Tab-separated table of C-alpha atoms and ligand atoms in Angstrom:
chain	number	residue	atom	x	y	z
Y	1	UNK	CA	101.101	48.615	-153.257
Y	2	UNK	CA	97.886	46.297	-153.424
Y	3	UNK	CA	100.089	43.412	-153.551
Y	4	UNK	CA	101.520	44.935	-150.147
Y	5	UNK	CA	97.691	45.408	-148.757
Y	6	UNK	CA	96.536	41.923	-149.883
Y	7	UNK	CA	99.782	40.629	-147.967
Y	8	UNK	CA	98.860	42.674	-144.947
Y	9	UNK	CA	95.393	41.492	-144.858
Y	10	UNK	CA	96.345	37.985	-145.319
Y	11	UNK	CA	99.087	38.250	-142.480
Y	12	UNK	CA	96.222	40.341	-140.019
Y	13	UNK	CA	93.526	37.153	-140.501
Y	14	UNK	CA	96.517	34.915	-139.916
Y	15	UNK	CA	97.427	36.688	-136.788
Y	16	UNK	CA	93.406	37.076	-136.012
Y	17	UNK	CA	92.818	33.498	-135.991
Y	18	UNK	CA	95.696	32.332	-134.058
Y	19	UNK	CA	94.969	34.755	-131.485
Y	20	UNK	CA	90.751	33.044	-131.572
Y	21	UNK	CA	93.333	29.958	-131.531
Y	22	UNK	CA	94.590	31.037	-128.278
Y	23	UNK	CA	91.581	32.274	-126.217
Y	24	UNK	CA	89.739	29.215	-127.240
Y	25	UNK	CA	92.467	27.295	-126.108
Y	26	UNK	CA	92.395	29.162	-123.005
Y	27	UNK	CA	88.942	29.149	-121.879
Y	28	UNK	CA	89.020	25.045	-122.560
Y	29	UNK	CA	91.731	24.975	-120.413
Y	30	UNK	CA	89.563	26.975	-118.069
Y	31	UNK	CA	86.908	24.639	-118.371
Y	32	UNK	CA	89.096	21.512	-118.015
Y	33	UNK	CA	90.411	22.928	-114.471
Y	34	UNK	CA	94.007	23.704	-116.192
Y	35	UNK	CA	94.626	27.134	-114.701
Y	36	UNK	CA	96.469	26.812	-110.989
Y	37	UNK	CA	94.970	26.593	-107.775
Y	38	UNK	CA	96.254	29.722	-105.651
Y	39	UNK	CA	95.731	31.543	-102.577
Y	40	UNK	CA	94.856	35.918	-102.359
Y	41	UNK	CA	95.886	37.176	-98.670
Y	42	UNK	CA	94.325	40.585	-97.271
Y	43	UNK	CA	94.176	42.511	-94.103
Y	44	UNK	CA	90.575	42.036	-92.385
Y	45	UNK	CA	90.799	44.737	-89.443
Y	46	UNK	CA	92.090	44.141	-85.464
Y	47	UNK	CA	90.715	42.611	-82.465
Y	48	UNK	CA	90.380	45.266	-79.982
Y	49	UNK	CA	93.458	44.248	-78.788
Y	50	UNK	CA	95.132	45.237	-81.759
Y	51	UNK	CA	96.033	41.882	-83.218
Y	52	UNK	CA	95.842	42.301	-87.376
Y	53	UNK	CA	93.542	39.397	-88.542
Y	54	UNK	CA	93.814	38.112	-91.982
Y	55	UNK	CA	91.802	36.785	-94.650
Y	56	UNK	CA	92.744	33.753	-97.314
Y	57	UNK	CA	90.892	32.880	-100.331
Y	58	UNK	CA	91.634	29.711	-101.837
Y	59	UNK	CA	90.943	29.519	-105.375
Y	60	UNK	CA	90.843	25.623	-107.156
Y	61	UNK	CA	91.269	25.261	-110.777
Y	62	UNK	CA	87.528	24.917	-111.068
Y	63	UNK	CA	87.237	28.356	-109.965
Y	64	UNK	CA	85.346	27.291	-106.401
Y	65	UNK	CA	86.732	29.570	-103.757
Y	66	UNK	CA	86.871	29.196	-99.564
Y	67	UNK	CA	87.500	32.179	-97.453
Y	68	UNK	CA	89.009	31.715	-93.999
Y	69	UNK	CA	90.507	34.639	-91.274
Y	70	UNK	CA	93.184	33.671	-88.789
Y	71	UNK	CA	90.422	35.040	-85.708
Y	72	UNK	CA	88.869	31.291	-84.899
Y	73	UNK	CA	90.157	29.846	-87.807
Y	74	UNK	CA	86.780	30.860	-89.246
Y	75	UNK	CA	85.671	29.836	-92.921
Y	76	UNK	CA	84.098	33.124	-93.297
Y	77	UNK	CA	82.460	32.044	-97.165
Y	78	UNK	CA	82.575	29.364	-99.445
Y	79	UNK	CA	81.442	29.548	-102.901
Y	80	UNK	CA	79.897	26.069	-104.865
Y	81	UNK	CA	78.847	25.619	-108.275
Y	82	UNK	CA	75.230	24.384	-109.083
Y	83	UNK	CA	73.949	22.482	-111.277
Y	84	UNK	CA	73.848	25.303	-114.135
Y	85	UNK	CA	77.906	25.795	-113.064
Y	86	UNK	CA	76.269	29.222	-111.337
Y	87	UNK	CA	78.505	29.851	-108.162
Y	88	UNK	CA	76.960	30.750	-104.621
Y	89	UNK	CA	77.963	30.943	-101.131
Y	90	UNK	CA	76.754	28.172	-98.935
Y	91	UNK	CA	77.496	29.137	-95.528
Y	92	UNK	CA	76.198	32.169	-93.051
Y	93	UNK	CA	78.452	34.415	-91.886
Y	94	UNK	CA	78.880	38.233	-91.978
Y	95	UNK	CA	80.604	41.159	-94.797
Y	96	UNK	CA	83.337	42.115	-91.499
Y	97	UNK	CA	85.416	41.036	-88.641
Y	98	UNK	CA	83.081	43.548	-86.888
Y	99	UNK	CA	80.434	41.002	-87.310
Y	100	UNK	CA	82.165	38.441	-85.999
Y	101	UNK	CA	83.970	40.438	-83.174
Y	102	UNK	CA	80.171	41.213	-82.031
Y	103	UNK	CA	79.563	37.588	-80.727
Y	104	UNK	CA	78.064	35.352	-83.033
Y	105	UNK	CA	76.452	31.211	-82.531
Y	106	UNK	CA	79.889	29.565	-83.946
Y	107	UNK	CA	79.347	30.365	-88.016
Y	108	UNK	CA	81.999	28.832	-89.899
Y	109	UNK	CA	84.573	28.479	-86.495
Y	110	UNK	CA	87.211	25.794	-85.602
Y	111	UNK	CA	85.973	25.054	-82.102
Y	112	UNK	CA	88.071	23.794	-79.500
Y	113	UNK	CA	89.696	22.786	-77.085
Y	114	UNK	CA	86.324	20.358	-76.290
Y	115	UNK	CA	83.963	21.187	-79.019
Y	116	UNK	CA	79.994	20.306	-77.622
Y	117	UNK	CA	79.414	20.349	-73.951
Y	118	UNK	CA	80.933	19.087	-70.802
Y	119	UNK	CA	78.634	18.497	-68.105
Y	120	UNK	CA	78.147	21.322	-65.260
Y	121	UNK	CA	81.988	22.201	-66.570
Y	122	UNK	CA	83.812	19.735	-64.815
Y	123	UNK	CA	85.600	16.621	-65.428
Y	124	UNK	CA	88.484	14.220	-63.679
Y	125	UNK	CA	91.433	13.452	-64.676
Y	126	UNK	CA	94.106	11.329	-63.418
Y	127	UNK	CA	92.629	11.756	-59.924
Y	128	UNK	CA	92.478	15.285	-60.534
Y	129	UNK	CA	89.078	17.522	-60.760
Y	130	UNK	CA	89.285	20.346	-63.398
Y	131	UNK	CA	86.732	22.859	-63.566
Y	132	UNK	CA	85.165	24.947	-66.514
Y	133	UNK	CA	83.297	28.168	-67.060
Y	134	UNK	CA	79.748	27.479	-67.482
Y	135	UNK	CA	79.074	29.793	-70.214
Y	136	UNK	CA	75.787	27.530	-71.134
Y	137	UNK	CA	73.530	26.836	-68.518
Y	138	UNK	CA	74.467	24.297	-66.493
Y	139	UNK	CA	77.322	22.715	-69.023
Y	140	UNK	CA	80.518	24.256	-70.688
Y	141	UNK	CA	80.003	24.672	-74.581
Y	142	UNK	CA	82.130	24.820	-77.428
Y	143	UNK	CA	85.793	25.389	-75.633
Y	144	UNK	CA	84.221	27.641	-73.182
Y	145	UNK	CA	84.252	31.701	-72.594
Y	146	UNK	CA	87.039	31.922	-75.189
Y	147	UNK	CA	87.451	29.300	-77.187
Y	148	UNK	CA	89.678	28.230	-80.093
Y	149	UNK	CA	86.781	30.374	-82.239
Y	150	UNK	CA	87.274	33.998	-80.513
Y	151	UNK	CA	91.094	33.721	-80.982
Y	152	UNK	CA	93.822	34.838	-83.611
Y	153	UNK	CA	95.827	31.918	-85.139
Y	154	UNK	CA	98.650	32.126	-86.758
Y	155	UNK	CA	98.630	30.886	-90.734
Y	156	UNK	CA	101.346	29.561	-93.187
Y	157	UNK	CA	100.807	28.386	-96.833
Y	158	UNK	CA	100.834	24.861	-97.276
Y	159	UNK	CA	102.140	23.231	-100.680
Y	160	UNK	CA	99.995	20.795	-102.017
Y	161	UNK	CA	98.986	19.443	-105.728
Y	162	UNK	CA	95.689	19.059	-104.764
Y	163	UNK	CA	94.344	22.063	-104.912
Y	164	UNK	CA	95.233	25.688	-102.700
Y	165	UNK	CA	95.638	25.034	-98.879
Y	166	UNK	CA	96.235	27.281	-95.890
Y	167	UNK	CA	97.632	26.195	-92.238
Y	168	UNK	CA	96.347	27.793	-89.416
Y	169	UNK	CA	97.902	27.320	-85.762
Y	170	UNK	CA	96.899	28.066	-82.360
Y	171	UNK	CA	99.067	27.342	-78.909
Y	172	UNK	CA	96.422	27.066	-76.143
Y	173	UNK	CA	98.158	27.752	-72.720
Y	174	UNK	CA	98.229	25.214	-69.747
Y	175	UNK	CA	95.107	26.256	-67.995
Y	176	UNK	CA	93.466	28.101	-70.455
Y	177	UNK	CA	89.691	28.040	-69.990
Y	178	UNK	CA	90.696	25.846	-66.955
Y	179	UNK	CA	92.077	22.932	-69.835
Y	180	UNK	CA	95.142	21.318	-68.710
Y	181	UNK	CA	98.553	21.123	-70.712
Y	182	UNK	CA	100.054	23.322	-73.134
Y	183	UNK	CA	98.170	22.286	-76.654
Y	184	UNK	CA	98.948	23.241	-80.178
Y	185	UNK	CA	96.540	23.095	-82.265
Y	186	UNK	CA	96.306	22.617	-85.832
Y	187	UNK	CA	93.863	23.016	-88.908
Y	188	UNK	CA	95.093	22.786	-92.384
Y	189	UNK	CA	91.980	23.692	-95.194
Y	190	UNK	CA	92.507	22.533	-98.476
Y	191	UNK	CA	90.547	23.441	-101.198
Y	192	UNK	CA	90.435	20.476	-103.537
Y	193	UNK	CA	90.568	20.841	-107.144
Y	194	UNK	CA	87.694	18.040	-107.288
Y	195	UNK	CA	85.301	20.594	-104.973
Y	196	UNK	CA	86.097	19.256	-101.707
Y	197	UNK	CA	86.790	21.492	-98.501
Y	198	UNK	CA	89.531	19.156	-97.063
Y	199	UNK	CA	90.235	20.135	-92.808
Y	200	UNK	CA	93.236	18.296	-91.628
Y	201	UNK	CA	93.562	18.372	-87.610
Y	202	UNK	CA	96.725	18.093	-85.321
Y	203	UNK	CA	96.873	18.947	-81.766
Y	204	UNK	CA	100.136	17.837	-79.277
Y	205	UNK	CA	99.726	18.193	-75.113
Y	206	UNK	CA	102.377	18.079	-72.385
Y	207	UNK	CA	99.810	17.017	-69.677
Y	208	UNK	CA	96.539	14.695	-70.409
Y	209	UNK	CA	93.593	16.704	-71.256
Y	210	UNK	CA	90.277	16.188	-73.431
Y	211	UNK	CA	90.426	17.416	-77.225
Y	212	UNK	CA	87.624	17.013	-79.501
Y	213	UNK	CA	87.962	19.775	-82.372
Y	214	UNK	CA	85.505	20.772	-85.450
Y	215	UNK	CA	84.157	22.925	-87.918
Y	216	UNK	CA	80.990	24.929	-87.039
Y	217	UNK	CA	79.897	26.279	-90.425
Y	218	UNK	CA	76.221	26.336	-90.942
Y	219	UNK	CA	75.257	25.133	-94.404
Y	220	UNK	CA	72.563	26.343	-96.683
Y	221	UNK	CA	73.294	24.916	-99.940
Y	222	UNK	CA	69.994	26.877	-101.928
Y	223	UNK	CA	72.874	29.661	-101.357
Y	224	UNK	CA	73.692	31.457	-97.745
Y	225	UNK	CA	70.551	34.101	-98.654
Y	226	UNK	CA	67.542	31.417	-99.643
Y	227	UNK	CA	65.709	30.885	-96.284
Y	228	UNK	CA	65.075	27.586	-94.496
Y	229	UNK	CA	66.998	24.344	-95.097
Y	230	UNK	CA	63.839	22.172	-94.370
Y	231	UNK	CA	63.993	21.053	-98.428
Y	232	UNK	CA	67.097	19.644	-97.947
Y	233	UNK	CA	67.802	16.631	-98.238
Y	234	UNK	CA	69.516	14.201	-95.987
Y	235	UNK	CA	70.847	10.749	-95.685
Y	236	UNK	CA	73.449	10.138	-92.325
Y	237	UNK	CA	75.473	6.498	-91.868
Y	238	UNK	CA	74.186	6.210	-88.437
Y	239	UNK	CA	72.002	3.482	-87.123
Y	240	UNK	CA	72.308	5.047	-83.543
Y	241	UNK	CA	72.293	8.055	-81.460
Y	242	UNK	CA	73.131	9.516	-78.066
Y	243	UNK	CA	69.968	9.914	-76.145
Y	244	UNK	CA	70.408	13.553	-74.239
Y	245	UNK	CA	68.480	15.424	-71.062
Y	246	UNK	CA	66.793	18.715	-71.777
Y	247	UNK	CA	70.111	20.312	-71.450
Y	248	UNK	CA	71.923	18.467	-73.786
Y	249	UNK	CA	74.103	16.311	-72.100
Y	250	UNK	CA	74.343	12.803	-72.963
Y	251	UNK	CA	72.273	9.970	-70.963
Y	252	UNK	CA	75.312	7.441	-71.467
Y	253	UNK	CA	72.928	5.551	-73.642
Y	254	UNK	CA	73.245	4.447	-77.017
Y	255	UNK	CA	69.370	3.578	-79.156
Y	256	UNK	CA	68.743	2.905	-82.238
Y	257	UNK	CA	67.194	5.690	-84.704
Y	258	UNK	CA	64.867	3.611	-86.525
Y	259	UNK	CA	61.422	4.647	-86.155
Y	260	UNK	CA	62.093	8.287	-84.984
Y	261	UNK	CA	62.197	11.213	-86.332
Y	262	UNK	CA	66.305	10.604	-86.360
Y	263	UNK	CA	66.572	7.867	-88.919
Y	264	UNK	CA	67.878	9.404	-91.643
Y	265	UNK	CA	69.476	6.186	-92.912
Y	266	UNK	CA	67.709	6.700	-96.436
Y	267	UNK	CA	67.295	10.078	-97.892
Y	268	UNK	CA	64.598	12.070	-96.124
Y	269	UNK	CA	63.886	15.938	-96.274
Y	270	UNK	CA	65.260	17.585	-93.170
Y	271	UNK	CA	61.762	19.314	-92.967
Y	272	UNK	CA	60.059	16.110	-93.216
Y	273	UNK	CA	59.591	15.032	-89.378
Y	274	UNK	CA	61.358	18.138	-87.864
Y	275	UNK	CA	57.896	19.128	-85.582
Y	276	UNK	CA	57.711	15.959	-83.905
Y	277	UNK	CA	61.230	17.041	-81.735
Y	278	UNK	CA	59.678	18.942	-78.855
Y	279	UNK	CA	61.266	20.864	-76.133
Y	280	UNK	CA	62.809	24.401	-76.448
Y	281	UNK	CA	64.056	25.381	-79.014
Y	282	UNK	CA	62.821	22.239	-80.695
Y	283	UNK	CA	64.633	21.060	-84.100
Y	284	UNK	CA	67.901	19.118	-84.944
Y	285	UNK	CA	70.247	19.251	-81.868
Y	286	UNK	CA	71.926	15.541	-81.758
Y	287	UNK	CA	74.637	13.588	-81.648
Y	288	UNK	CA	74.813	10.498	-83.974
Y	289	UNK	CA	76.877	7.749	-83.944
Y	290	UNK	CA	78.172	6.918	-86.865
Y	291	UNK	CA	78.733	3.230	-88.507
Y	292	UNK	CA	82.296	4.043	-89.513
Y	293	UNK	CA	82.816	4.004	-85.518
Y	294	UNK	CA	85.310	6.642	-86.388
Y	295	UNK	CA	87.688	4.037	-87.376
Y	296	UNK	CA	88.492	5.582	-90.725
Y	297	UNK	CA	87.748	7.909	-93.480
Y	298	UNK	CA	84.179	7.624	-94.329
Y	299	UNK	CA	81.399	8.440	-95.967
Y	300	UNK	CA	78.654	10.095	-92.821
Y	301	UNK	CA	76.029	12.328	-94.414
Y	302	UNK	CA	75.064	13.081	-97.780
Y	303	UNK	CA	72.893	16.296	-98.055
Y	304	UNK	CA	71.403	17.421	-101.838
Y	305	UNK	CA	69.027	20.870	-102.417
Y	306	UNK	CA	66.796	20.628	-105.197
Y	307	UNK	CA	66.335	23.693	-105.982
Y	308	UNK	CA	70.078	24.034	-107.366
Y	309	UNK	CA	70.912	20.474	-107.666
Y	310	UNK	CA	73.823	21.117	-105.508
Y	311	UNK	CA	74.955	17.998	-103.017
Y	312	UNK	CA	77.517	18.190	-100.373
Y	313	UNK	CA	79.095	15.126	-99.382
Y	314	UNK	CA	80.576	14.871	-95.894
Y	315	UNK	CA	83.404	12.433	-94.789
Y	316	UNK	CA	84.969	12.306	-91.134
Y	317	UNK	CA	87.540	9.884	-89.452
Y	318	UNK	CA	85.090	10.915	-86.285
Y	319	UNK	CA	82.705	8.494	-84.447
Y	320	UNK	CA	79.890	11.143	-83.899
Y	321	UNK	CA	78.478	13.779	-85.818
Y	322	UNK	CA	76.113	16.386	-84.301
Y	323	UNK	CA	73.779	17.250	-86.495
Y	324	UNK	CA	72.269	20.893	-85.613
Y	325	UNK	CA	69.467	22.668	-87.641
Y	326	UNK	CA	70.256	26.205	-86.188
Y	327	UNK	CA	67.340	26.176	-84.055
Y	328	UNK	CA	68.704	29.080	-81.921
Y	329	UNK	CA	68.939	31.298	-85.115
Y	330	UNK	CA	66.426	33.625	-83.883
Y	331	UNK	CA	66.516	37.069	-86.527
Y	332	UNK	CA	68.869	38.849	-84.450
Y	333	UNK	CA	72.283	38.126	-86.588
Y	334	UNK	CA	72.277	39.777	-90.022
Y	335	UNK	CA	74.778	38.433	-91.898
Y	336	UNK	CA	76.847	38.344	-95.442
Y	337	UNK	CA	74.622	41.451	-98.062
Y	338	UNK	CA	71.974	42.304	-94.652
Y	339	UNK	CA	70.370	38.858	-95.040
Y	340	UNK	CA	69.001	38.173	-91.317
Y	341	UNK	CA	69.209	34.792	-89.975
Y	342	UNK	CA	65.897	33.206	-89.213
Y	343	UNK	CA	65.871	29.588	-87.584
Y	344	UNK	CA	66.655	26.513	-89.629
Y	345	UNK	CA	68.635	29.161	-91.992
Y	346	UNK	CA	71.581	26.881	-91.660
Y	347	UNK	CA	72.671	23.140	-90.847
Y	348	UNK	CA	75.505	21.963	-89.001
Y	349	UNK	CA	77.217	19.218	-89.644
Y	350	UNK	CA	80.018	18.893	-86.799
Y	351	UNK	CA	82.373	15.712	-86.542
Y	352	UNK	CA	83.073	15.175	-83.109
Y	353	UNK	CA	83.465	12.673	-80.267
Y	354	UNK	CA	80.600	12.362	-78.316
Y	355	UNK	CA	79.469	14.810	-76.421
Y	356	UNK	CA	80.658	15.102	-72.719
Y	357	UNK	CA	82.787	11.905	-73.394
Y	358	UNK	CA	85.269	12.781	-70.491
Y	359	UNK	CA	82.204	12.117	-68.371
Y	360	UNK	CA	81.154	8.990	-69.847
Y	361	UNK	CA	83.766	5.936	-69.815
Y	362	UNK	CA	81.642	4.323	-72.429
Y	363	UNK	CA	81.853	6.758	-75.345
Y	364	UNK	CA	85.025	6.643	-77.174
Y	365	UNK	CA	88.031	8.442	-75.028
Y	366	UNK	CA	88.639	12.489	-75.952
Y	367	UNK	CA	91.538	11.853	-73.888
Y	368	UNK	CA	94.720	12.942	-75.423
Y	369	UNK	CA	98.271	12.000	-73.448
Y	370	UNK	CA	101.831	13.468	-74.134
Y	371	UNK	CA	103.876	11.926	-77.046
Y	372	UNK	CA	100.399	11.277	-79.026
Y	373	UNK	CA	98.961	13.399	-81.922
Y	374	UNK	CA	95.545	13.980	-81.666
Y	375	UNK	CA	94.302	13.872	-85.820
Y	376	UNK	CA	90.989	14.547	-87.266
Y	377	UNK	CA	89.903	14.863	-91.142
Y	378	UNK	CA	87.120	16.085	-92.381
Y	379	UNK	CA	86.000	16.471	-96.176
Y	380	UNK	CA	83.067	18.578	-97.160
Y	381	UNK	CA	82.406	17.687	-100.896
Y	382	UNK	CA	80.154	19.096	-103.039
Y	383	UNK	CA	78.913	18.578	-106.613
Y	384	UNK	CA	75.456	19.509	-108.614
Y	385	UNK	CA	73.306	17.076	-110.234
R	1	GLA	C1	76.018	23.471	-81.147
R	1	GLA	C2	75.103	22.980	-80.114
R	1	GLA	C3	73.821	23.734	-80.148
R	1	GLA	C4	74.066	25.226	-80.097
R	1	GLA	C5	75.013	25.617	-81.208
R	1	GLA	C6	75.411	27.067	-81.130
R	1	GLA	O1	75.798	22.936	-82.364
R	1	GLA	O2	74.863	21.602	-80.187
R	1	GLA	O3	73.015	23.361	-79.060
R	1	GLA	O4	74.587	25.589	-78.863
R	1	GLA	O5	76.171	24.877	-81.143
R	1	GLA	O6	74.327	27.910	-81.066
């Protein structure tokens, strides 16, 4: 009988320790990044035309995670480790598609057809004149009354060992928003297993039209609920800028940055010079052009919090980057947990041609023919230090 109980116990602390054995081993492998990537679908209400809109989460092995819904091919929330491996969301947007359905300055959105503004909405083409809706005083912005942002696309998993990735699709019809050519459009997000928010774009035309699509998220990397961005940090690969009138568009020149508030070619707090840019609304509203002369994959802006530690590392195969400090955020969007959005509560980083470039035969051509493919990458990376 005790011979029995002293084999019992013996066998029981056996079994004990293998099964320590075993979560240990587990939660290494969770802190090595072992566990799989993967991808959690849900419903996330209608448009009021009754088109079901979904939501993706993309989960690395790290644990990081990326929310985006099919309406605008929105990235809805995106959550980064700091430095103490604490995770937070870093971009504004709102708890519902009611939020979003509401109207809403671009958080998070794939903007297209023309991201940034066309002059007075109109452009030639091949002889021909094509006009726009002028849904921003005197120019077209953003893709125009209803962009690629206010509609539903369609999604389909993507395989990929890098990390979890979604692919989201969108046919734009031959005169849409006064666009020509039938366009499909296409952003693929990846969710890196190294931290990085990969977006791969496509886009295919039958007729010649302008294309020029990006991500509007609005960063706050102290976490989506901390206030101002004017700590930030920020270092941009651009010696030069586009020079604009008071409503944005483009002069057609090209200056230097040095020794203006816009030289951010070492690391300088966003908050830093910010009052010296006049004019209404006043703040961050510019398009930079970037060394890489959107020739390849590089390195553009580098932007670290120090409050967190965390840094986000942005790479484009675009010549210009606007850089946008949310001046327009004016307290009237609450967002994500009834935090209200107060100006400078978010940055913008958007890789782009240059604004109004089908206007200006010196900027690099937006112009996309039948039998090309229009391709854009963009990597958002982010670590804590
Ligand atoms: C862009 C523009 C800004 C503003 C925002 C949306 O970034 O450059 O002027 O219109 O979109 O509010």
């Amino acid at each position: 009988m005790r011979r029995t109980a002293v084999f019992l116990g013996v066998v029981g602390v056996l079994l004990g320790g293998l099964c320590m054995a075993f979560s240990a081993e587990d939660a290494k492998k969770k802190r090595q990044g072992k566990e799989k990537a993967s991808v959690k679908k849900e419903a996330f209400g209608k448009t009021p035309e009754g088109v079901e809109v979904e939501l993706y989460t993309l989960i690395n092995t790290s644990g990081m995670t990326a929310k985006i819904m099919t309406y605008g091919a929105i990235l809805t929330e995106l959550d980064v480790p700091d430095r103490d491996g604490k995770m937070g969301d870093v971009v504004l947007g709102f708890d519902d598609l009611k939020g979003y359905l509401a109207g809403h300055p671009y958080f998070g959105a794939t903007v297209g057809r023309v991201a940034n503004r066309i002059a007075k909405g109109r452009f030639t083409l091949d002889g021909k004149e094509y006009k726009l809706a002028v849904n921003n005083k005197p120019n077209t912005l953003h893709g125009g009354l209803k962009g690629f942002d206010k509609v539903v696309w369609q999604a389909e998993p993507v395989k990929t060992a890098d990390g979890a990735a979604m692919k989201f699709t969108y046919v734009s019809k031959d005169g849409e928003e006064g666009y020509p050519g039938n366009l499909t459009a296409t952003v693929v997000y990846t969710l890196t297993n190294e931290n990085a928010l990969r977006l791969d774009y496509t886009a295919k035309t039958d007729k010649a039209t302008p294309v020029n699509l990006t991500n509007h998220s609005y960063f706050n990397l102290a976490g989506a609920k901390s206030g101002d961005i004017l700590n930030h940090e920020l270092t941009l690969n651009a010696d030069k800028y586009t020079p604009a009138d008071d409503t944005f568009i483009p002069t057609g020149e090209i200056k230097p940055v040095k020794d203006t508030p816009l030289d951010f070619i070492k690391p300088k707090r966003i908050g830093e010079r910010i009052e010296q840019l006049k004019g209404e609304p006043g703040g961050y509203d510019h398009n930079f052009v970037l060394n890489s002369a959107g020739k390849e994959l590089a390195l553009a802006a580098t932007v670290r919090e120090p409050k967190t530690g965390r840094i986000m590392e942005m790479f484009t195969t675009e010549p210009g980057v606007q850089f946008y400090t949310g001046n327009f955020l004016d307290g009237k969007q609450t967002g994500r947990g009834g935090v209200v959005y107060k100006k400078h509560g978010g940055f913008c980083l958007e890789a782009q041609h240059f604004p109004d470039s089908v206007n200006h035969a010196n900027f690099p051509s937006m112009v996309l023919k039948p039998g090309e493919t229009y391709r854009q990458v963009t990597i958002y990376k982010f670590s804590a230090k």
